[in-house]
């Protein structure tokens, strides 16, 4: 492939997206570049502070529990207050909480602040996803979500390397560095991103039905998607606890686990954009079925890797491909099924599926390995992947074409047009 063709492909991947999307994308990248707590919290507690592994696990669970709580709260705030205020509140709160976490020393205080950090950091996700849906045209959303996912993984990969060097000198610098980077995201949002929440229907005109959490929970098709997302998340979350435990039992070292996970990050950074260009306008049902099978059987094949690092890396390649296909496709489906004025709540429930899986998957994986062995867990992943694939196929059989699809809460007159929602700009006094 010539340099000119590579350049042309890159231009096609990023062209046509609005300027506000790129400011939001930059905010995501900066935020992930500053990630430190999520990478080295366990090491900080056990190595630097001298706490037990059990206590470190408890703190990690409380951090995840905070994310579960804020998934719903952040979604409601996104709809009621707006995308921009929710982002600002969440990012400033995260910056303060992370800085405080670097100084507190009592076990109770550390656990409490870690819960607050998890809650504050996760509260921004529904707002980011809703804002992206607001400002990007429907036909470009899969590409936009893929670019954002690419930024998340690129930032996380770079921050993981940087965090390793920083931790050698001072964990406190890492905490303060993340606080500064998160605060920089808040400043960027304040200075560059206008409010994108679609304006309500004009007074006297027809109104979109009121949307509450009950609306989301009664939307059977959407909750089916959330349930399937939870199953997929259960599979992918096994990479963080079950996989290193199983690798250790097979004689692998921590550096081997690092190499295996590096394959995941490098593949996402290298092929996320070209793969997305290939799948962008293809049938989402087939893509989601395929991604579920890649995820389930990718982890399932781990049972046959034994003590071969090469085979293990090959299994990582399989489930990473499922991750690359699933993330932008599923996010596009979530937006497609969400009513315009309920995007925050809908995104919050979707985020909840991943937060809940983050809590349940490590516990379930550990129990299965202890009682039945790792091979049973990997077989279970294959079964869950198969069930999820069948679920996607059945759930989406009656889904109308993208240009005709309307979510349940909007199947009434007077829905704001998807392709061109009116945008409420912030007041001059707000600083934009």
Short mmCIF file of N, CA, C and O in Angstrom, two decimals, residues 170-275:
data_model
loop_
_atom_site.label_atom_id
_atom_site.label_comp_id
_atom_site.label_asym_id
_atom_site.label_seq_id
_atom_site.Cartn_x
_atom_site.Cartn_y
_atom_site.Cartn_z
N UNK A 170 7.52 8.34 42.97
CA UNK A 170 6.55 8.84 43.94
C UNK A 170 5.13 8.54 43.47
O UNK A 170 4.72 9.02 42.40
N UNK A 171 4.41 7.79 44.28
CA UNK A 171 3.00 7.56 43.96
C UNK A 171 2.21 8.86 44.07
O UNK A 171 1.25 9.07 43.32
N UNK A 172 2.62 9.73 45.00
CA UNK A 172 1.89 10.98 45.19
C UNK A 172 1.93 11.83 43.92
O UNK A 172 0.92 12.45 43.56
N UNK A 173 3.06 11.82 43.23
CA UNK A 173 3.14 12.56 41.96
C UNK A 173 2.12 12.01 40.98
O UNK A 173 1.50 12.77 40.22
N UNK A 174 1.93 10.72 40.99
CA UNK A 174 0.94 10.12 40.10
C UNK A 174 -0.47 10.58 40.41
O UNK A 174 -1.24 10.94 39.50
N UNK A 175 -0.83 10.59 41.70
CA UNK A 175 -2.16 11.05 42.07
C UNK A 175 -2.36 12.52 41.69
O UNK A 175 -3.39 12.90 41.13
N UNK A 176 -1.37 13.35 42.01
CA UNK A 176 -1.49 14.78 41.70
C UNK A 176 -1.47 15.02 40.19
O UNK A 176 -2.17 15.90 39.68
N UNK A 177 -0.69 14.19 39.48
CA UNK A 177 -0.66 14.32 38.02
C UNK A 177 -2.01 14.00 37.40
O UNK A 177 -2.47 14.71 36.49
N UNK A 178 -2.68 12.94 37.89
CA UNK A 178 -4.02 12.63 37.38
C UNK A 178 -5.00 13.75 37.71
O UNK A 178 -5.85 14.10 36.89
N UNK A 179 -4.88 14.32 38.91
CA UNK A 179 -5.77 15.41 39.29
C UNK A 179 -5.59 16.60 38.35
O UNK A 179 -6.58 17.22 37.91
N UNK A 180 -4.36 16.92 38.03
CA UNK A 180 -4.08 18.06 37.13
C UNK A 180 -4.62 17.78 35.73
O UNK A 180 -5.24 18.65 35.10
N UNK A 181 -4.41 16.58 35.22
CA UNK A 181 -4.88 16.24 33.88
C UNK A 181 -6.40 16.25 33.81
O UNK A 181 -7.00 16.71 32.83
N UNK A 182 -7.06 15.76 34.86
CA UNK A 182 -8.52 15.77 34.89
C UNK A 182 -9.05 17.19 34.96
O UNK A 182 -10.04 17.54 34.31
N UNK A 183 -8.38 18.03 35.74
CA UNK A 183 -8.77 19.43 35.82
C UNK A 183 -8.57 20.11 34.46
O UNK A 183 -9.38 20.97 34.06
N UNK A 184 -7.51 19.72 33.75
CA UNK A 184 -7.29 20.27 32.40
C UNK A 184 -8.45 19.90 31.47
O UNK A 184 -8.86 20.70 30.62
N UNK A 185 -9.00 18.68 31.64
CA UNK A 185 -10.17 18.28 30.84
C UNK A 185 -11.36 19.18 31.14
O UNK A 185 -12.10 19.58 30.23
N UNK A 186 -11.57 19.49 32.43
CA UNK A 186 -12.67 20.36 32.81
C UNK A 186 -12.50 21.74 32.20
O UNK A 186 -13.47 22.35 31.70
N UNK A 187 -11.28 22.26 32.21
CA UNK A 187 -11.03 23.58 31.61
C UNK A 187 -11.28 23.55 30.11
O UNK A 187 -11.87 24.48 29.54
N UNK A 188 -10.86 22.46 29.47
CA UNK A 188 -11.09 22.33 28.02
C UNK A 188 -12.59 22.30 27.72
O UNK A 188 -13.05 22.96 26.78
N UNK A 189 -13.35 21.54 28.49
CA UNK A 189 -14.80 21.47 28.29
C UNK A 189 -15.43 22.85 28.50
O UNK A 189 -16.27 23.29 27.73
N UNK A 190 -15.00 23.54 29.55
CA UNK A 190 -15.54 24.86 29.86
C UNK A 190 -15.24 25.86 28.76
O UNK A 190 -16.10 26.68 28.40
N UNK A 191 -14.03 25.79 28.19
CA UNK A 191 -13.61 26.80 27.22
C UNK A 191 -14.07 26.50 25.80
O UNK A 191 -14.31 27.43 25.01
N UNK A 192 -14.21 25.22 25.45
CA UNK A 192 -14.38 24.88 24.04
C UNK A 192 -15.69 24.19 23.69
O UNK A 192 -16.09 24.21 22.52
N UNK A 193 -16.34 23.57 24.64
CA UNK A 193 -17.52 22.76 24.30
C UNK A 193 -18.81 23.46 24.72
O UNK A 193 -19.02 23.71 25.91
N UNK A 194 -19.68 23.79 23.77
CA UNK A 194 -20.99 24.34 24.11
C UNK A 194 -21.93 23.23 24.56
O UNK A 194 -21.67 22.05 24.33
N UNK A 195 -23.00 23.62 25.23
CA UNK A 195 -24.03 22.65 25.59
C UNK A 195 -24.66 22.09 24.32
O UNK A 195 -24.96 22.83 23.39
N UNK A 196 -24.84 20.77 24.28
CA UNK A 196 -25.38 20.13 23.07
C UNK A 196 -26.76 19.53 23.28
O UNK A 196 -27.33 18.98 22.34
N UNK A 197 -27.30 19.62 24.49
CA UNK A 197 -28.59 19.00 24.76
C UNK A 197 -29.65 19.61 23.83
O UNK A 197 -29.82 20.83 23.79
N UNK A 198 -30.36 18.78 23.08
CA UNK A 198 -31.39 19.31 22.18
C UNK A 198 -32.44 20.09 22.94
O UNK A 198 -32.87 19.70 24.02
N UNK A 199 -32.85 21.23 22.35
CA UNK A 199 -33.85 22.07 23.00
C UNK A 199 -35.20 21.36 22.99
O UNK A 199 -35.50 20.57 22.10
N UNK A 200 -35.99 21.63 23.99
CA UNK A 200 -37.34 21.06 24.06
C UNK A 200 -38.18 21.63 22.93
O UNK A 200 -37.85 22.63 22.31
N UNK A 201 -39.30 20.95 22.63
CA UNK A 201 -40.18 21.40 21.56
C UNK A 201 -40.69 22.81 21.87
O UNK A 201 -40.80 23.21 23.02
N UNK A 202 -40.96 23.57 20.87
CA UNK A 202 -41.43 24.94 21.03
C UNK A 202 -42.73 24.96 21.83
O UNK A 202 -43.57 24.08 21.75
N UNK A 203 -42.88 26.02 22.63
CA UNK A 203 -44.09 26.16 23.43
C UNK A 203 -45.32 26.19 22.54
O UNK A 203 -45.34 26.87 21.53
N UNK A 204 -46.33 25.49 22.91
CA UNK A 204 -47.55 25.45 22.13
C UNK A 204 -47.55 24.37 21.09
O UNK A 204 -48.59 24.02 20.54
N UNK A 205 -46.38 23.82 20.78
CA UNK A 205 -46.28 22.76 19.79
C UNK A 205 -46.39 21.41 20.46
O UNK A 205 -46.47 21.29 21.68
N UNK A 206 -46.40 20.33 19.68
CA UNK A 206 -46.47 19.00 20.26
C UNK A 206 -45.23 18.68 21.07
O UNK A 206 -44.14 19.10 20.71
N UNK A 207 -45.40 17.97 22.13
CA UNK A 207 -44.30 17.69 23.05
C UNK A 207 -43.89 16.22 22.97
O UNK A 207 -44.71 15.34 22.80
N UNK A 208 -42.57 15.98 23.15
CA UNK A 208 -42.09 14.60 23.27
C UNK A 208 -42.52 14.07 24.64
O UNK A 208 -42.52 14.80 25.62
N UNK A 209 -42.93 12.82 24.73
CA UNK A 209 -43.38 12.27 26.01
C UNK A 209 -42.31 12.41 27.09
O UNK A 209 -41.11 12.35 26.80
N UNK A 210 -42.76 12.63 28.32
CA UNK A 210 -41.83 12.73 29.44
C UNK A 210 -41.07 11.42 29.60
O UNK A 210 -41.63 10.33 29.45
N UNK A 211 -39.78 11.55 29.89
CA UNK A 211 -38.92 10.37 29.98
C UNK A 211 -38.31 10.30 31.37
O UNK A 211 -37.65 11.24 31.81
N UNK A 212 -38.55 9.22 32.07
CA UNK A 212 -37.94 8.97 33.37
C UNK A 212 -37.24 7.63 33.35
O UNK A 212 -37.19 6.94 32.33
N UNK A 213 -36.71 7.22 34.51
CA UNK A 213 -36.02 5.93 34.56
C UNK A 213 -36.99 4.79 34.28
O UNK A 213 -36.61 3.76 33.72
N UNK A 214 -38.26 4.97 34.67
CA UNK A 214 -39.25 3.94 34.37
C UNK A 214 -39.41 3.71 32.88
O UNK A 214 -39.65 2.59 32.42
N UNK A 215 -39.28 4.80 32.09
CA UNK A 215 -39.38 4.69 30.63
C UNK A 215 -38.29 3.76 30.10
O UNK A 215 -38.54 2.90 29.25
N UNK A 216 -37.08 3.95 30.62
CA UNK A 216 -35.95 3.12 30.18
C UNK A 216 -36.19 1.66 30.56
O UNK A 216 -36.02 0.75 29.73
N UNK A 217 -36.58 1.43 31.80
CA UNK A 217 -36.72 0.07 32.30
C UNK A 217 -37.87 -0.67 31.63
O UNK A 217 -37.86 -1.90 31.56
N UNK A 218 -38.87 0.07 31.13
CA UNK A 218 -40.00 -0.58 30.45
C UNK A 218 -39.73 -0.78 28.96
O UNK A 218 -40.54 -1.42 28.28
N UNK A 219 -38.64 -0.25 28.45
CA UNK A 219 -38.29 -0.40 27.04
C UNK A 219 -37.67 -1.79 26.85
O UNK A 219 -36.47 -1.98 27.04
N UNK A 220 -38.50 -2.76 26.49
CA UNK A 220 -38.06 -4.15 26.44
C UNK A 220 -36.90 -4.39 25.50
O UNK A 220 -35.94 -5.08 25.86
N UNK A 221 -36.96 -3.82 24.30
CA UNK A 221 -35.88 -4.04 23.34
C UNK A 221 -34.57 -3.44 23.85
O UNK A 221 -33.51 -4.07 23.78
N UNK A 222 -34.66 -2.23 24.40
CA UNK A 222 -33.44 -1.59 24.90
C UNK A 222 -32.85 -2.35 26.08
O UNK A 222 -31.64 -2.57 26.15
N UNK A 223 -33.70 -2.77 27.02
CA UNK A 223 -33.19 -3.51 28.17
C UNK A 223 -32.62 -4.86 27.74
O UNK A 223 -31.72 -5.39 28.38
N UNK A 224 -33.14 -5.41 26.63
CA UNK A 224 -32.52 -6.61 26.08
C UNK A 224 -31.10 -6.35 25.63
O UNK A 224 -30.19 -7.15 25.87
N UNK A 225 -30.89 -5.20 24.97
CA UNK A 225 -29.54 -4.81 24.55
C UNK A 225 -28.64 -4.62 25.77
O UNK A 225 -27.47 -5.04 25.77
N UNK A 226 -29.17 -3.99 26.82
CA UNK A 226 -28.39 -3.79 28.05
C UNK A 226 -28.01 -5.14 28.66
O UNK A 226 -26.88 -5.34 29.11
N UNK A 227 -28.97 -6.08 28.68
CA UNK A 227 -28.67 -7.40 29.22
C UNK A 227 -27.59 -8.12 28.43
O UNK A 227 -26.69 -8.75 29.00
N UNK A 228 -27.65 -8.03 27.12
CA UNK A 228 -26.63 -8.65 26.28
C UNK A 228 -25.28 -7.95 26.46
O UNK A 228 -24.23 -8.60 26.46
N UNK A 229 -25.32 -6.63 26.63
CA UNK A 229 -24.09 -5.89 26.92
C UNK A 229 -23.45 -6.38 28.21
O UNK A 229 -22.23 -6.51 28.31
N UNK A 230 -24.29 -6.66 29.21
CA UNK A 230 -23.79 -7.19 30.48
C UNK A 230 -23.09 -8.52 30.28
O UNK A 230 -22.01 -8.76 30.85
N UNK A 231 -23.66 -9.40 29.46
CA UNK A 231 -23.03 -10.69 29.19
C UNK A 231 -21.68 -10.51 28.50
O UNK A 231 -20.69 -11.17 28.86
N UNK A 232 -21.63 -9.62 27.52
CA UNK A 232 -20.37 -9.36 26.82
C UNK A 232 -19.33 -8.80 27.79
O UNK A 232 -18.15 -9.17 27.77
N UNK A 233 -19.78 -7.87 28.65
CA UNK A 233 -18.87 -7.28 29.62
C UNK A 233 -18.33 -8.32 30.60
O UNK A 233 -17.16 -8.27 31.00
N UNK A 234 -19.19 -9.28 31.01
CA UNK A 234 -18.72 -10.35 31.89
C UNK A 234 -17.55 -11.11 31.26
O UNK A 234 -16.60 -11.50 31.95
N UNK A 235 -17.62 -11.30 29.94
CA UNK A 235 -16.54 -12.01 29.26
C UNK A 235 -15.26 -11.18 29.25
O UNK A 235 -14.19 -11.63 29.65
N UNK A 236 -15.37 -9.94 28.78
CA UNK A 236 -14.17 -9.11 28.64
C UNK A 236 -13.51 -8.81 30.00
O UNK A 236 -12.29 -8.68 30.07
N UNK A 237 -14.31 -8.71 31.07
CA UNK A 237 -13.75 -8.40 32.38
C UNK A 237 -12.89 -9.53 32.93
O UNK A 237 -12.11 -9.30 33.87
N UNK A 238 -12.98 -10.72 32.36
CA UNK A 238 -12.14 -11.82 32.83
C UNK A 238 -10.65 -11.57 32.56
O UNK A 238 -9.80 -12.23 33.16
N UNK A 239 -10.36 -10.63 31.69
CA UNK A 239 -8.95 -10.34 31.39
C UNK A 239 -8.22 -9.67 32.54
O UNK A 239 -7.00 -9.71 32.61
N UNK A 240 -8.97 -9.05 33.47
CA UNK A 240 -8.32 -8.26 34.51
C UNK A 240 -7.98 -9.07 35.76
O UNK A 240 -7.02 -8.74 36.46
N UNK A 241 -8.74 -10.13 36.06
CA UNK A 241 -8.50 -10.92 37.27
C UNK A 241 -8.30 -12.40 36.95
O UNK A 241 -7.27 -12.99 37.29
N UNK A 242 -9.26 -13.00 36.27
CA UNK A 242 -9.19 -14.43 36.01
C UNK A 242 -8.00 -14.81 35.13
O UNK A 242 -7.33 -15.81 35.37
N UNK A 243 -7.76 -14.01 34.09
CA UNK A 243 -6.67 -14.34 33.17
C UNK A 243 -5.30 -14.33 33.86
O UNK A 243 -4.54 -15.29 33.73
N UNK A 244 -4.95 -13.26 34.61
CA UNK A 244 -3.63 -13.32 35.28
C UNK A 244 -3.54 -14.43 36.32
O UNK A 244 -2.47 -15.03 36.50
N UNK A 245 -4.66 -14.72 37.02
CA UNK A 245 -4.64 -15.82 38.00
C UNK A 245 -4.38 -17.15 37.30
O UNK A 245 -3.54 -17.95 37.75
N UNK A 246 -5.08 -17.39 36.20
CA UNK A 246 -4.90 -18.64 35.47
C UNK A 246 -3.51 -18.73 34.86
O UNK A 246 -2.90 -19.81 34.84
N UNK A 247 -2.99 -17.61 34.36
CA UNK A 247 -1.64 -17.60 33.81
C UNK A 247 -0.61 -17.92 34.88
O UNK A 247 0.35 -18.67 34.64
N UNK A 248 -0.80 -17.36 36.07
CA UNK A 248 0.13 -17.64 37.17
C UNK A 248 0.12 -19.11 37.54
O UNK A 248 1.17 -19.71 37.81
N UNK A 249 -1.05 -19.73 37.52
CA UNK A 249 -1.15 -21.15 37.84
C UNK A 249 -0.47 -22.01 36.79
O UNK A 249 -0.02 -23.14 37.09
N UNK A 250 -0.36 -21.50 35.56
CA UNK A 250 0.30 -22.24 34.48
C UNK A 250 1.79 -21.91 34.36
O UNK A 250 2.44 -22.32 33.40
N UNK A 251 2.31 -21.16 35.33
CA UNK A 251 3.74 -20.89 35.36
C UNK A 251 4.18 -19.61 34.67
O UNK A 251 5.38 -19.34 34.56
N UNK A 252 3.25 -18.80 34.22
CA UNK A 252 3.60 -17.52 33.60
C UNK A 252 3.95 -16.49 34.67
O UNK A 252 3.42 -16.54 35.79
N UNK A 253 4.79 -15.54 34.32
CA UNK A 253 5.16 -14.47 35.24
C UNK A 253 4.28 -13.25 34.97
O UNK A 253 3.51 -13.19 34.00
N UNK A 254 4.43 -12.25 35.85
CA UNK A 254 3.68 -11.01 35.66
C UNK A 254 4.08 -10.30 34.37
O UNK A 254 3.26 -9.64 33.73
N UNK A 255 5.35 -10.43 33.98
CA UNK A 255 5.80 -9.81 32.73
C UNK A 255 5.14 -10.47 31.53
O UNK A 255 4.84 -9.80 30.52
N UNK A 256 4.90 -11.78 31.61
CA UNK A 256 4.20 -12.47 30.53
C UNK A 256 2.77 -11.95 30.40
O UNK A 256 2.26 -11.77 29.29
N UNK A 257 2.13 -11.72 31.55
CA UNK A 257 0.78 -11.15 31.51
C UNK A 257 0.80 -9.75 30.90
O UNK A 257 -0.07 -9.40 30.11
N UNK A 258 1.83 -8.97 31.24
CA UNK A 258 1.97 -7.64 30.65
C UNK A 258 2.11 -7.70 29.14
O UNK A 258 1.53 -6.89 28.41
N UNK A 259 2.88 -8.68 28.66
CA UNK A 259 3.05 -8.84 27.21
C UNK A 259 1.72 -9.21 26.55
O UNK A 259 1.35 -8.68 25.51
N UNK A 260 0.99 -10.13 27.19
CA UNK A 260 -0.30 -10.55 26.62
C UNK A 260 -1.27 -9.39 26.54
O UNK A 260 -1.96 -9.20 25.53
N UNK A 261 -1.34 -8.57 27.59
CA UNK A 261 -2.25 -7.44 27.58
C UNK A 261 -1.77 -6.34 26.64
O UNK A 261 -2.57 -5.57 26.10
N UNK A 262 -0.45 -6.27 26.42
CA UNK A 262 0.07 -5.31 25.46
C UNK A 262 -0.43 -5.63 24.05
O UNK A 262 -0.68 -4.72 23.25
N UNK A 263 -0.59 -6.92 23.76
CA UNK A 263 -1.15 -7.32 22.46
C UNK A 263 -2.53 -6.72 22.29
O UNK A 263 -2.88 -6.20 21.22
N UNK A 264 -3.34 -6.77 23.34
CA UNK A 264 -4.68 -6.19 23.29
C UNK A 264 -4.62 -4.69 22.97
O UNK A 264 -5.32 -4.21 22.05
N UNK A 265 -3.80 -3.95 23.69
CA UNK A 265 -3.71 -2.51 23.46
C UNK A 265 -3.15 -2.15 22.11
O UNK A 265 -3.68 -1.26 21.42
N UNK A 266 -2.09 -2.83 21.71
CA UNK A 266 -1.46 -2.52 20.41
C UNK A 266 -2.42 -2.82 19.27
O UNK A 266 -2.52 -2.04 18.31
N UNK A 267 -3.13 -3.94 19.35
CA UNK A 267 -4.08 -4.29 18.28
C UNK A 267 -5.18 -3.24 18.16
O UNK A 267 -5.54 -2.83 17.05
N UNK A 268 -5.71 -2.79 19.29
CA UNK A 268 -6.78 -1.80 19.24
C UNK A 268 -6.28 -0.51 18.62
O UNK A 268 -6.93 0.09 17.75
N UNK A 269 -5.11 -0.06 19.04
CA UNK A 269 -4.56 1.19 18.50
C UNK A 269 -4.23 1.03 17.02
O UNK A 269 -4.45 1.95 16.22
N UNK A 270 -3.75 -0.15 16.62
CA UNK A 270 -3.30 -0.33 15.24
C UNK A 270 -4.44 -0.55 14.25
O UNK A 270 -4.39 -0.06 13.12
N UNK A 271 -5.47 -1.30 14.66
CA UNK A 271 -6.47 -1.70 13.65
C UNK A 271 -7.89 -1.22 13.93
O UNK A 271 -8.78 -1.47 13.13
N UNK A 272 -8.12 -0.52 15.06
CA UNK A 272 -9.48 -0.06 15.34
C UNK A 272 -10.05 0.79 14.21
O UNK A 272 -11.18 0.59 13.76
N UNK A 273 -9.28 1.76 13.73
CA UNK A 273 -9.78 2.67 12.71
C UNK A 273 -9.99 1.98 11.36
O UNK A 273 -11.07 2.10 10.77
N UNK A 274 -9.01 1.22 10.85
CA UNK A 274 -9.27 0.54 9.57
C UNK A 274 -10.39 -0.50 9.65
O UNK A 274 -11.18 -0.63 8.70
N UNK A 275 -10.50 -1.23 10.76
CA UNK A 275 -11.59 -2.19 10.90
C UNK A 275 -12.93 -1.46 10.92
O UNK A 275 -13.91 -1.90 10.30
#
